[in-house]
Amino acid sequence: MSGREVPSSPLSTRLRPSRPPWLSPKVLRTEVLAGLVVALALIPEAISFSIIAGVDPSIGLFASFTMAVVISVVGGRPAMISAATGAIALVVAPLAREHGMDHLVATVILGGVFQIVLGSLGVAKLMRFVPRSVMVGFVNSLAILIFLAQVPELVDVPWPVYPLFAAGLVIMVLFPKLTRVVPPPLVSIVALTALTVAAGIAVPTVGDKGTLPSSLPVPGIPDVPPTLGTLGLIAPYALAFALVGLMESLMTAKLVDDITDTRSNKTRESIGQGIANVVTGIFGGMGGCAMIGQTMINVRTAGARTRLSTFLAGAFLMVLCIAFGPLVSQIPMAALVAVMVLVSVGTFDWHSIAPKTLKRMPAGEITVMVVTVAVVVATHNLAIGVVVGAITAMVIFARRVAHLVEVTAVTDPDGTEVVYRVSGELFFASSNELVTQFDYAGDPGRVVIDLTDAHIWDASTVAALDAITTKYRSRGKAVEIIGLNSRSAEIHDRLSGELSGSH
């Protein structure tokens, strides 16, 4: 036998286990450092959201830990960060305030179950109906909310906060020019913490936000009466929880898809969010969903792309709180505020408001974007803003399409017949005007309505056609409808004459 190496067969190549991409030393370093930066940024956010929800800071931190760890395994969008969020805190705050922690935990578990059911039913497919203008409005309003959330940390604070904040921005802007091996936010946080501790500078720190937990969460069952009364109390909150969480998570997943130029499994993400919330509830957390700010830190700022960074963000969060609590408590808030401000600037779609873009953009698209941003900023609720923006887009689209219907009349030379040719999409918005396009009194005795270039979409159109034929026949004139395509003919034949109670 010769000394040449025998090439491996295609079968052996297929059977050889492939190495996960995150095991590459370069990728592994990126994912680990990204997870550490996100964990540091999660701590004050989770504490703040706990305060909004009216619960102990440890509840928000536990939720961030379990959400990130579980979603890293069961989620459909790699590198996206899920944790306790302000949107979820706003939903559950009234329940926690009026009925206590056990009812809150029960709501989180039921909300997770609702998300699993909705995900299984294909709710993620509704994302295709979210227009680009709503998506741009979502991103821009999110950037504004991230920025506004930092403003209180820069008001009525000791003067050293401002130079520390400025120094943090300078470090993050200039450090990438030296090297990209270490994420700039991590360098900024470490450098400013070391400076404040060494120089004894008295500024607000993470420890001022609340006490960090000293042990891992333990599983348990909420102590609520297993009755229909309890279900009736928590179900509305749980459904709102489920819808807000899914909407924010799916919108964030779509944004990450665009940034990374990859596709993700939205159905798996929806079900995964539910599973993560059920687990979070069992461990006594306040629930959560995708976090746009931390996701942007992870994906855009730190360059993470795999599930490992999401898992490590949750794992590092607990390690930092339990093992390094005293040290983490000394991190100046100015350092974290600088990180989030830079994230907000990077998140905002500046191209969307450039004069050149606005000149070319249809007025309706600009209106939808502005409405989405205005509602989100006014309510501090991304879900409400997206829903209102989508409805606005639908109304504008319906009005635009309604005016694309054309009706032209051609009368025979002998004056005995007129043919009306109708073109366009016939639905509730356009059908109302259709009835006014005919000369009922002046037309000859035979009328033909040619729908070859039109399509019937709904019962409103059939009712309008019935009204037209009734008006002509009441004047003793014959009406014939021709040119229906198969789908239009099916709707017309099934509903014609059945939509009025007078027959």
Short mmCIF file of C-alpha atoms in Angstrom, two decimals:
data_model
loop_
_atom_site.label_atom_id
_atom_site.label_comp_id
_atom_site.label_asym_id
_atom_site.label_seq_id
_atom_site.Cartn_x
_atom_site.Cartn_y
_atom_site.Cartn_z
CA MET A 1 0.00 0.00 0.00
CA SER A 2 1.35 3.44 -0.95
CA GLY A 3 2.07 6.17 1.55
CA ARG A 4 -0.53 8.47 0.03
CA GLU A 5 -3.36 9.58 2.32
CA VAL A 6 -6.65 7.96 1.41
CA PRO A 7 -9.33 10.65 0.98
CA SER A 8 -12.31 10.35 3.26
CA SER A 9 -15.56 9.24 1.70
CA PRO A 10 -18.58 11.59 1.55
CA LEU A 11 -20.36 9.26 4.00
CA SER A 12 -17.60 9.52 6.61
CA THR A 13 -17.59 13.28 6.18
CA ARG A 14 -21.32 13.43 6.83
CA LEU A 15 -21.05 11.18 9.90
CA ARG A 16 -18.21 13.17 11.44
CA PRO A 17 -19.70 15.48 14.09
CA SER A 18 -19.46 19.14 13.09
CA ARG A 19 -17.90 21.53 15.56
CA PRO A 20 -20.24 24.25 16.84
CA PRO A 21 -19.19 27.65 15.45
CA TRP A 22 -18.71 29.10 18.93
CA LEU A 23 -15.86 26.66 19.64
CA SER A 24 -13.64 28.65 17.31
CA PRO A 25 -11.21 30.58 19.56
CA LYS A 26 -12.01 33.92 17.92
CA VAL A 27 -15.78 33.41 18.07
CA LEU A 28 -15.57 32.03 21.61
CA ARG A 29 -13.70 35.11 22.81
CA THR A 30 -16.27 37.39 21.16
CA GLU A 31 -19.21 35.51 22.66
CA VAL A 32 -17.73 35.37 26.18
CA LEU A 33 -16.85 39.06 26.28
CA ALA A 34 -20.21 40.01 24.77
CA GLY A 35 -22.02 37.97 27.43
CA LEU A 36 -20.03 39.72 30.16
CA VAL A 37 -20.81 43.22 28.84
CA VAL A 38 -24.53 42.41 28.51
CA ALA A 39 -24.61 40.96 32.05
CA LEU A 40 -23.13 44.17 33.46
CA ALA A 41 -25.67 46.25 31.55
CA LEU A 42 -28.55 43.99 32.65
CA ILE A 43 -28.06 44.54 36.38
CA PRO A 44 -29.24 48.17 36.72
CA GLU A 45 -31.93 47.64 34.07
CA ALA A 46 -33.38 44.60 35.85
CA ILE A 47 -33.36 46.46 39.16
CA SER A 48 -35.10 49.47 37.60
CA PHE A 49 -37.80 47.29 36.03
CA SER A 50 -38.33 45.56 39.38
CA ILE A 51 -39.01 48.98 40.92
CA ILE A 52 -41.51 49.75 38.12
CA ALA A 53 -43.28 46.43 38.81
CA GLY A 54 -43.27 47.12 42.54
CA VAL A 55 -41.28 44.03 43.52
CA ASP A 56 -37.94 43.33 45.20
CA PRO A 57 -34.89 43.93 42.92
CA SER A 58 -33.90 40.27 43.20
CA ILE A 59 -37.16 39.32 41.39
CA GLY A 60 -36.11 41.20 38.26
CA LEU A 61 -32.56 39.86 38.42
CA PHE A 62 -33.81 36.28 38.80
CA ALA A 63 -36.13 36.80 35.82
CA SER A 64 -33.25 38.10 33.69
CA PHE A 65 -31.11 35.12 34.67
CA THR A 66 -33.70 32.42 33.91
CA MET A 67 -35.03 34.12 30.75
CA ALA A 68 -31.57 34.46 29.20
CA VAL A 69 -30.42 30.94 30.10
CA VAL A 70 -33.61 29.18 28.97
CA ILE A 71 -34.15 31.19 25.77
CA SER A 72 -30.56 30.51 24.73
CA VAL A 73 -31.57 26.86 24.40
CA VAL A 74 -35.21 26.95 23.25
CA GLY A 75 -35.35 30.29 21.39
CA GLY A 76 -35.39 30.71 17.62
CA ARG A 77 -33.16 33.80 17.27
CA PRO A 78 -29.49 33.21 18.21
CA ALA A 79 -27.70 36.09 20.01
CA MET A 80 -30.95 37.84 21.00
CA ILE A 81 -31.16 38.75 24.70
CA SER A 82 -34.34 38.10 26.67
CA ALA A 83 -34.71 39.32 30.25
CA ALA A 84 -36.96 41.37 32.51
CA THR A 85 -38.27 44.36 30.54
CA GLY A 86 -40.07 47.63 31.14
CA ALA A 87 -43.00 46.66 28.89
CA ILE A 88 -43.69 43.53 30.94
CA ALA A 89 -43.19 45.44 34.19
CA LEU A 90 -45.88 47.93 33.19
CA VAL A 91 -48.34 45.11 32.43
CA VAL A 92 -47.88 43.26 35.72
CA ALA A 93 -47.39 46.26 38.04
CA PRO A 94 -51.11 46.77 38.88
CA LEU A 95 -51.56 43.09 39.72
CA ALA A 96 -48.43 42.95 41.89
CA ARG A 97 -49.46 46.13 43.71
CA GLU A 98 -53.04 45.02 44.44
CA HIS A 99 -52.74 41.24 44.90
CA GLY A 100 -49.13 40.45 45.80
CA MET A 101 -46.23 38.40 44.55
CA ASP A 102 -47.96 35.01 44.35
CA HIS A 103 -50.57 36.29 41.92
CA LEU A 104 -47.80 37.92 39.88
CA VAL A 105 -45.92 34.61 39.60
CA ALA A 106 -49.13 32.78 38.64
CA THR A 107 -49.72 35.39 35.93
CA VAL A 108 -46.20 34.93 34.55
CA ILE A 109 -46.68 31.15 34.32
CA LEU A 110 -50.11 31.47 32.67
CA GLY A 111 -48.76 34.15 30.33
CA GLY A 112 -46.00 31.73 29.31
CA VAL A 113 -48.60 29.04 28.61
CA PHE A 114 -50.55 31.52 26.45
CA GLN A 115 -47.36 32.29 24.51
CA ILE A 116 -46.73 28.58 23.88
CA VAL A 117 -50.31 28.18 22.59
CA LEU A 118 -50.16 31.32 20.44
CA GLY A 119 -46.77 30.31 19.07
CA SER A 120 -48.07 26.83 18.20
CA LEU A 121 -51.05 28.43 16.41
CA GLY A 122 -48.66 30.38 14.17
CA VAL A 123 -49.00 33.90 15.59
CA ALA A 124 -45.47 34.62 14.34
CA LYS A 125 -46.78 34.55 10.76
CA LEU A 126 -48.64 37.79 11.50
CA MET A 127 -45.26 39.54 11.36
CA ARG A 128 -45.55 39.59 7.57
CA PHE A 129 -48.33 42.18 7.96
CA VAL A 130 -46.07 44.64 9.79
CA PRO A 131 -45.05 47.27 7.19
CA ARG A 132 -41.51 48.55 6.90
CA SER A 133 -42.59 52.03 8.03
CA VAL A 134 -43.89 50.53 11.31
CA MET A 135 -40.62 48.64 11.74
CA VAL A 136 -38.62 51.85 11.24
CA GLY A 137 -40.90 53.64 13.71
CA PHE A 138 -40.42 50.78 16.18
CA VAL A 139 -36.63 51.02 15.95
CA ASN A 140 -36.55 54.81 16.22
CA SER A 141 -38.99 54.96 19.13
CA LEU A 142 -36.99 52.27 20.88
CA ALA A 143 -33.84 54.32 20.51
CA ILE A 144 -35.67 57.35 21.94
CA LEU A 145 -36.98 55.34 24.91
CA ILE A 146 -33.50 53.95 25.64
CA PHE A 147 -32.14 57.51 25.63
CA LEU A 148 -34.97 58.94 27.74
CA ALA A 149 -34.47 56.17 30.31
CA GLN A 150 -30.91 57.44 30.85
CA VAL A 151 -31.84 61.09 31.38
CA PRO A 152 -32.83 60.71 35.08
CA GLU A 153 -29.34 59.35 35.75
CA LEU A 154 -27.88 62.65 34.51
CA VAL A 155 -30.18 65.02 36.41
CA ASP A 156 -29.54 66.28 39.96
CA VAL A 157 -26.34 64.24 40.33
CA PRO A 158 -22.84 65.16 41.62
CA TRP A 159 -20.78 67.06 39.06
CA PRO A 160 -18.16 64.27 38.60
CA VAL A 161 -20.89 62.21 36.87
CA TYR A 162 -20.66 64.40 33.78
CA PRO A 163 -16.92 64.07 33.09
CA LEU A 164 -17.19 60.33 33.83
CA PHE A 165 -20.09 60.06 31.38
CA ALA A 166 -18.14 62.00 28.72
CA ALA A 167 -15.04 59.89 29.33
CA GLY A 168 -17.11 56.73 28.84
CA LEU A 169 -18.36 57.98 25.46
CA VAL A 170 -14.84 58.95 24.37
CA ILE A 171 -13.40 55.55 25.34
CA MET A 172 -16.11 53.66 23.42
CA VAL A 173 -15.71 55.83 20.32
CA LEU A 174 -11.89 55.83 20.19
CA PHE A 175 -10.97 52.40 21.59
CA PRO A 176 -12.06 50.45 18.46
CA LYS A 177 -9.43 52.41 16.51
CA LEU A 178 -6.79 50.66 18.64
CA THR A 179 -8.22 47.14 18.73
CA ARG A 180 -11.51 45.28 18.42
CA VAL A 181 -10.41 42.28 20.48
CA VAL A 182 -12.17 43.56 23.60
CA PRO A 183 -15.65 45.19 23.44
CA PRO A 184 -15.31 48.96 24.05
CA PRO A 185 -18.18 49.01 26.62
CA LEU A 186 -16.29 46.52 28.80
CA VAL A 187 -13.14 48.63 28.65
CA SER A 188 -15.14 51.74 29.54
CA ILE A 189 -16.92 50.10 32.50
CA VAL A 190 -13.72 48.61 33.94
CA ALA A 191 -11.69 51.81 33.46
CA LEU A 192 -14.29 54.13 35.01
CA THR A 193 -14.94 51.77 37.92
CA ALA A 194 -11.22 51.53 38.67
CA LEU A 195 -10.91 55.32 38.49
CA THR A 196 -13.82 56.06 40.84
CA VAL A 197 -12.72 53.44 43.37
CA ALA A 198 -9.04 54.42 43.32
CA ALA A 199 -9.75 58.16 43.52
CA GLY A 200 -12.63 57.79 45.97
CA ILE A 201 -15.01 59.73 43.72
CA ALA A 202 -18.52 59.81 45.21
CA VAL A 203 -21.03 59.21 42.42
CA PRO A 204 -24.20 57.07 42.10
CA THR A 205 -23.35 53.40 41.67
CA VAL A 206 -25.13 50.16 40.80
CA GLY A 207 -25.35 49.40 44.52
CA ASP A 208 -27.54 52.50 44.98
CA LYS A 209 -30.20 50.91 42.77
CA GLY A 210 -30.88 48.04 45.13
CA THR A 211 -29.45 45.05 46.95
CA LEU A 212 -28.04 42.30 44.76
CA PRO A 213 -29.14 38.70 45.49
CA SER A 214 -26.71 36.49 47.40
CA SER A 215 -28.03 33.09 46.30
CA LEU A 216 -29.59 31.34 43.31
CA PRO A 217 -33.39 31.31 42.91
CA VAL A 218 -35.23 28.17 44.01
CA PRO A 219 -38.28 26.67 42.26
CA GLY A 220 -41.70 26.85 43.82
CA ILE A 221 -45.42 26.96 43.14
CA PRO A 222 -47.34 30.22 43.69
CA ASP A 223 -49.65 30.14 46.72
CA VAL A 224 -52.92 31.16 45.06
CA PRO A 225 -56.37 29.53 45.36
CA PRO A 226 -56.86 27.10 42.43
CA THR A 227 -60.30 28.50 41.58
CA LEU A 228 -62.09 30.02 38.59
CA GLY A 229 -62.05 33.31 40.48
CA THR A 230 -58.26 33.30 40.50
CA LEU A 231 -58.20 32.38 36.80
CA GLY A 232 -60.63 35.19 35.99
CA LEU A 233 -58.43 37.64 37.89
CA ILE A 234 -55.07 36.76 36.35
CA ALA A 235 -56.13 35.70 32.82
CA PRO A 236 -56.55 39.25 31.39
CA TYR A 237 -53.13 40.25 32.73
CA ALA A 238 -51.61 37.00 31.47
CA LEU A 239 -53.03 37.52 27.97
CA ALA A 240 -51.76 41.10 27.83
CA PHE A 241 -48.41 39.84 29.15
CA ALA A 242 -48.29 37.18 26.41
CA LEU A 243 -49.19 39.55 23.57
CA VAL A 244 -46.83 42.35 24.61
CA GLY A 245 -43.98 39.92 25.17
CA LEU A 246 -44.45 38.17 21.82
CA MET A 247 -44.81 41.40 19.87
CA GLU A 248 -41.68 42.95 21.34
CA SER A 249 -39.71 39.71 20.94
CA LEU A 250 -40.77 39.11 17.32
CA MET A 251 -40.08 42.72 16.33
CA THR A 252 -36.63 42.52 17.95
CA ALA A 253 -35.93 39.18 16.25
CA LYS A 254 -36.81 40.72 12.87
CA LEU A 255 -34.48 43.62 13.60
CA VAL A 256 -31.61 41.25 14.45
CA ASP A 257 -32.35 39.27 11.28
CA ASP A 258 -31.83 42.45 9.27
CA ILE A 259 -28.65 43.43 11.12
CA THR A 260 -27.02 40.00 10.81
CA ASP A 261 -28.46 39.24 7.36
CA THR A 262 -29.73 35.87 8.63
CA ARG A 263 -33.16 34.32 9.12
CA SER A 264 -34.55 33.00 12.38
CA ASN A 265 -37.38 30.68 13.33
CA LYS A 266 -40.09 33.03 14.64
CA THR A 267 -42.45 30.19 15.60
CA ARG A 268 -39.73 28.55 17.68
CA GLU A 269 -38.95 31.94 19.21
CA SER A 270 -42.61 32.45 20.17
CA ILE A 271 -42.86 29.03 21.82
CA GLY A 272 -39.43 29.51 23.40
CA GLN A 273 -40.52 32.79 24.98
CA GLY A 274 -43.45 30.92 26.53
CA ILE A 275 -41.25 28.13 27.88
CA ALA A 276 -38.77 30.66 29.30
CA ASN A 277 -41.56 32.56 31.05
CA VAL A 278 -43.05 29.38 32.54
CA VAL A 279 -39.60 28.47 33.93
CA THR A 280 -39.09 32.05 35.13
CA GLY A 281 -42.42 31.98 36.95
CA ILE A 282 -41.59 28.68 38.62
CA PHE A 283 -38.34 30.24 39.89
CA GLY A 284 -40.18 33.29 41.22
CA GLY A 285 -39.22 35.80 38.51
CA MET A 286 -41.37 38.62 37.12
CA GLY A 287 -41.25 37.36 33.53
CA GLY A 288 -39.78 39.07 30.51
CA CYS A 289 -39.21 39.16 26.77
CA ALA A 290 -36.58 40.25 24.25
CA MET A 291 -34.59 43.34 25.27
CA ILE A 292 -33.75 45.60 22.36
CA GLY A 293 -31.09 47.64 24.17
CA GLN A 294 -29.12 44.66 25.48
CA THR A 295 -29.61 42.83 22.19
CA MET A 296 -28.06 45.77 20.35
CA ILE A 297 -25.11 45.73 22.76
CA ASN A 298 -24.70 42.01 22.15
CA VAL A 299 -25.15 41.94 18.37
CA ARG A 300 -24.11 45.34 17.06
CA THR A 301 -21.63 46.65 19.65
CA ALA A 302 -19.95 43.40 20.79
CA GLY A 303 -20.44 41.43 17.55
CA ALA A 304 -21.98 38.29 19.07
CA ARG A 305 -23.80 35.88 16.75
CA THR A 306 -24.48 32.62 18.64
CA ARG A 307 -26.59 31.30 21.50
CA LEU A 308 -23.52 31.13 23.75
CA SER A 309 -23.50 34.89 24.35
CA THR A 310 -27.17 34.79 25.43
CA PHE A 311 -26.53 31.90 27.81
CA LEU A 312 -23.43 33.55 29.26
CA ALA A 313 -25.25 36.87 29.74
CA GLY A 314 -27.63 35.10 32.12
CA ALA A 315 -24.94 32.97 33.75
CA PHE A 316 -22.55 35.90 34.25
CA LEU A 317 -25.43 37.94 35.68
CA MET A 318 -25.83 35.53 38.59
CA VAL A 319 -22.08 35.06 39.03
CA LEU A 320 -21.56 38.81 39.18
CA CYS A 321 -24.39 39.26 41.68
CA ILE A 322 -23.52 36.34 43.97
CA ALA A 323 -19.73 36.05 43.77
CA PHE A 324 -18.75 39.64 42.92
CA GLY A 325 -21.68 41.56 44.37
CA PRO A 326 -19.60 44.06 46.39
CA LEU A 327 -17.41 44.83 43.37
CA VAL A 328 -20.30 45.12 40.91
CA SER A 329 -22.11 47.42 43.34
CA GLN A 330 -19.26 49.93 42.93
CA ILE A 331 -19.71 50.30 39.14
CA PRO A 332 -20.60 53.97 38.54
CA MET A 333 -23.96 54.44 36.85
CA ALA A 334 -22.29 57.02 34.60
CA ALA A 335 -20.37 54.20 32.89
CA LEU A 336 -23.53 52.19 32.16
CA VAL A 337 -25.45 55.30 31.10
CA ALA A 338 -22.71 56.09 28.58
CA VAL A 339 -23.05 52.57 27.14
CA MET A 340 -26.83 52.86 26.78
CA VAL A 341 -26.66 56.35 25.25
CA LEU A 342 -24.24 55.10 22.61
CA VAL A 343 -26.55 52.13 22.01
CA SER A 344 -29.52 54.47 21.51
CA VAL A 345 -27.57 56.57 18.99
CA GLY A 346 -26.52 53.43 17.12
CA THR A 347 -30.03 51.98 17.18
CA PHE A 348 -31.77 55.04 15.71
CA ASP A 349 -32.23 54.84 11.92
CA TRP A 350 -30.78 58.25 11.03
CA HIS A 351 -31.19 57.55 7.32
CA SER A 352 -34.98 57.44 7.80
CA ILE A 353 -35.10 61.13 8.80
CA ALA A 354 -32.52 62.43 6.34
CA PRO A 355 -33.97 65.24 4.16
CA LYS A 356 -33.13 63.29 0.98
CA THR A 357 -35.05 60.25 2.28
CA LEU A 358 -38.06 62.28 3.45
CA LYS A 359 -38.35 63.99 0.04
CA ARG A 360 -38.61 60.62 -1.75
CA MET A 361 -40.73 58.81 0.84
CA PRO A 362 -44.53 58.73 0.25
CA ALA A 363 -46.42 60.92 2.72
CA GLY A 364 -48.38 57.91 4.00
CA GLU A 365 -45.18 56.05 4.92
CA ILE A 366 -43.85 59.06 6.82
CA THR A 367 -47.17 59.42 8.63
CA VAL A 368 -47.10 55.78 9.75
CA MET A 369 -43.52 56.11 11.03
CA VAL A 370 -44.31 59.32 12.93
CA VAL A 371 -47.51 57.90 14.44
CA THR A 372 -45.67 54.77 15.61
CA VAL A 373 -42.90 56.81 17.24
CA ALA A 374 -45.33 59.29 18.83
CA VAL A 375 -47.55 56.59 20.37
CA VAL A 376 -44.62 54.55 21.70
CA VAL A 377 -42.93 57.57 23.26
CA ALA A 378 -46.24 58.82 24.71
CA THR A 379 -47.28 55.47 26.21
CA HIS A 380 -43.80 53.96 26.80
CA ASN A 381 -45.39 50.79 25.40
CA LEU A 382 -43.90 49.35 22.22
CA ALA A 383 -46.81 46.97 21.65
CA ILE A 384 -49.42 49.77 21.61
CA GLY A 385 -47.29 51.83 19.25
CA VAL A 386 -46.81 48.93 16.83
CA VAL A 387 -50.53 48.09 16.82
CA VAL A 388 -51.57 51.73 16.24
CA GLY A 389 -48.90 52.10 13.56
CA ALA A 390 -50.04 48.93 11.78
CA ILE A 391 -53.69 50.04 11.89
CA THR A 392 -52.70 53.46 10.51
CA ALA A 393 -50.80 51.77 7.69
CA MET A 394 -53.81 49.58 6.88
CA VAL A 395 -56.16 52.58 6.77
CA ILE A 396 -53.80 54.52 4.50
CA PHE A 397 -53.35 51.47 2.27
CA ALA A 398 -57.11 50.88 2.08
CA ARG A 399 -57.75 54.52 1.12
CA ARG A 400 -54.99 54.39 -1.48
CA VAL A 401 -56.25 51.16 -3.06
CA ALA A 402 -59.87 52.35 -2.94
CA HIS A 403 -59.03 55.19 -5.31
CA LEU A 404 -57.35 52.83 -7.79
CA VAL A 405 -60.70 51.45 -8.95
CA GLU A 406 -61.70 52.78 -12.35
CA VAL A 407 -65.09 52.58 -14.08
CA THR A 408 -65.41 53.43 -17.78
CA ALA A 409 -68.65 53.31 -19.78
CA VAL A 410 -68.98 52.53 -23.51
CA THR A 411 -72.44 52.86 -25.13
CA ASP A 412 -73.34 50.97 -28.32
CA PRO A 413 -73.83 53.20 -31.39
CA ASP A 414 -77.46 52.14 -31.59
CA GLY A 415 -77.97 53.25 -28.00
CA THR A 416 -79.51 49.99 -26.77
CA GLU A 417 -76.67 48.78 -24.54
CA VAL A 418 -73.96 50.23 -22.31
CA VAL A 419 -70.87 48.32 -21.10
CA TYR A 420 -69.22 49.40 -17.85
CA ARG A 421 -65.65 48.14 -17.54
CA VAL A 422 -64.48 48.00 -13.90
CA SER A 423 -60.78 47.60 -13.04
CA GLY A 424 -59.10 47.37 -9.64
CA GLU A 425 -59.44 45.66 -6.26
CA LEU A 426 -63.03 45.63 -4.99
CA PHE A 427 -63.38 45.52 -1.20
CA PHE A 428 -65.19 47.45 1.52
CA ALA A 429 -63.29 50.72 0.99
CA SER A 430 -63.61 50.85 -2.80
CA SER A 431 -67.05 49.24 -3.12
CA ASN A 432 -68.83 52.09 -1.35
CA GLU A 433 -67.85 54.48 -4.14
CA LEU A 434 -68.65 51.90 -6.84
CA VAL A 435 -72.41 52.39 -6.46
CA THR A 436 -72.12 56.07 -7.42
CA GLN A 437 -70.32 55.41 -10.73
CA PHE A 438 -73.40 54.41 -12.74
CA ASP A 439 -76.03 56.51 -14.56
CA TYR A 440 -79.14 54.60 -13.49
CA ALA A 441 -81.67 57.01 -15.01
CA GLY A 442 -79.88 57.86 -18.26
CA ASP A 443 -78.53 54.42 -19.31
CA PRO A 444 -80.31 52.38 -22.04
CA GLY A 445 -82.40 49.28 -21.33
CA ARG A 446 -79.48 46.81 -21.24
CA VAL A 447 -76.46 47.24 -18.95
CA VAL A 448 -73.35 45.00 -18.92
CA ILE A 449 -70.85 45.23 -16.01
CA ASP A 450 -67.50 43.78 -17.13
CA LEU A 451 -65.30 42.71 -14.17
CA THR A 452 -62.55 41.06 -16.22
CA ASP A 453 -59.93 43.46 -14.81
CA ALA A 454 -61.33 43.51 -11.26
CA HIS A 455 -61.32 41.18 -8.26
CA ILE A 456 -64.00 40.74 -5.62
CA TRP A 457 -62.56 40.39 -2.11
CA ASP A 458 -65.46 40.60 0.31
CA ALA A 459 -69.18 40.67 1.05
CA SER A 460 -69.27 44.48 0.87
CA THR A 461 -68.52 44.31 -2.85
CA VAL A 462 -71.23 41.69 -3.46
CA ALA A 463 -73.70 43.87 -1.57
CA ALA A 464 -72.69 46.88 -3.70
CA LEU A 465 -73.20 44.89 -6.92
CA ASP A 466 -76.59 43.73 -5.63
CA ALA A 467 -77.52 47.36 -4.93
CA ILE A 468 -76.48 48.37 -8.46
CA THR A 469 -78.54 45.64 -10.12
CA THR A 470 -81.53 46.45 -7.88
CA LYS A 471 -81.39 50.14 -8.87
CA TYR A 472 -81.37 49.27 -12.57
CA ARG A 473 -84.10 46.63 -12.33
CA SER A 474 -86.34 49.01 -10.38
CA ARG A 475 -86.22 51.13 -13.54
CA GLY A 476 -87.05 48.17 -15.77
CA LYS A 477 -83.52 47.71 -17.13
CA ALA A 478 -81.66 44.41 -17.59
CA VAL A 479 -78.26 43.96 -15.94
CA GLU A 480 -75.59 41.33 -16.67
CA ILE A 481 -72.32 40.87 -14.78
CA ILE A 482 -69.55 39.24 -16.86
CA GLY A 483 -65.82 38.55 -16.68
CA LEU A 484 -65.65 37.26 -13.09
CA ASN A 485 -62.54 35.21 -12.33
CA SER A 486 -63.08 31.90 -10.53
CA ARG A 487 -62.50 33.23 -7.00
CA SER A 488 -64.67 36.30 -7.55
CA ALA A 489 -67.41 34.19 -9.14
CA GLU A 490 -67.37 31.85 -6.14
CA ILE A 491 -67.85 34.71 -3.67
CA HIS A 492 -70.50 36.39 -5.82
CA ASP A 493 -72.51 33.22 -6.46
CA ARG A 494 -72.45 32.28 -2.76
CA LEU A 495 -73.49 35.69 -1.39
CA SER A 496 -75.47 37.46 -4.11
CA GLY A 497 -79.05 37.96 -3.00
CA GLU A 498 -78.31 36.69 0.51
CA LEU A 499 -77.05 39.90 2.12
CA SER A 500 -80.36 41.74 2.41
CA GLY A 501 -83.11 40.81 4.81
CA SER A 502 -85.81 41.87 2.34
CA HIS A 503 -85.70 38.86 0.04
#
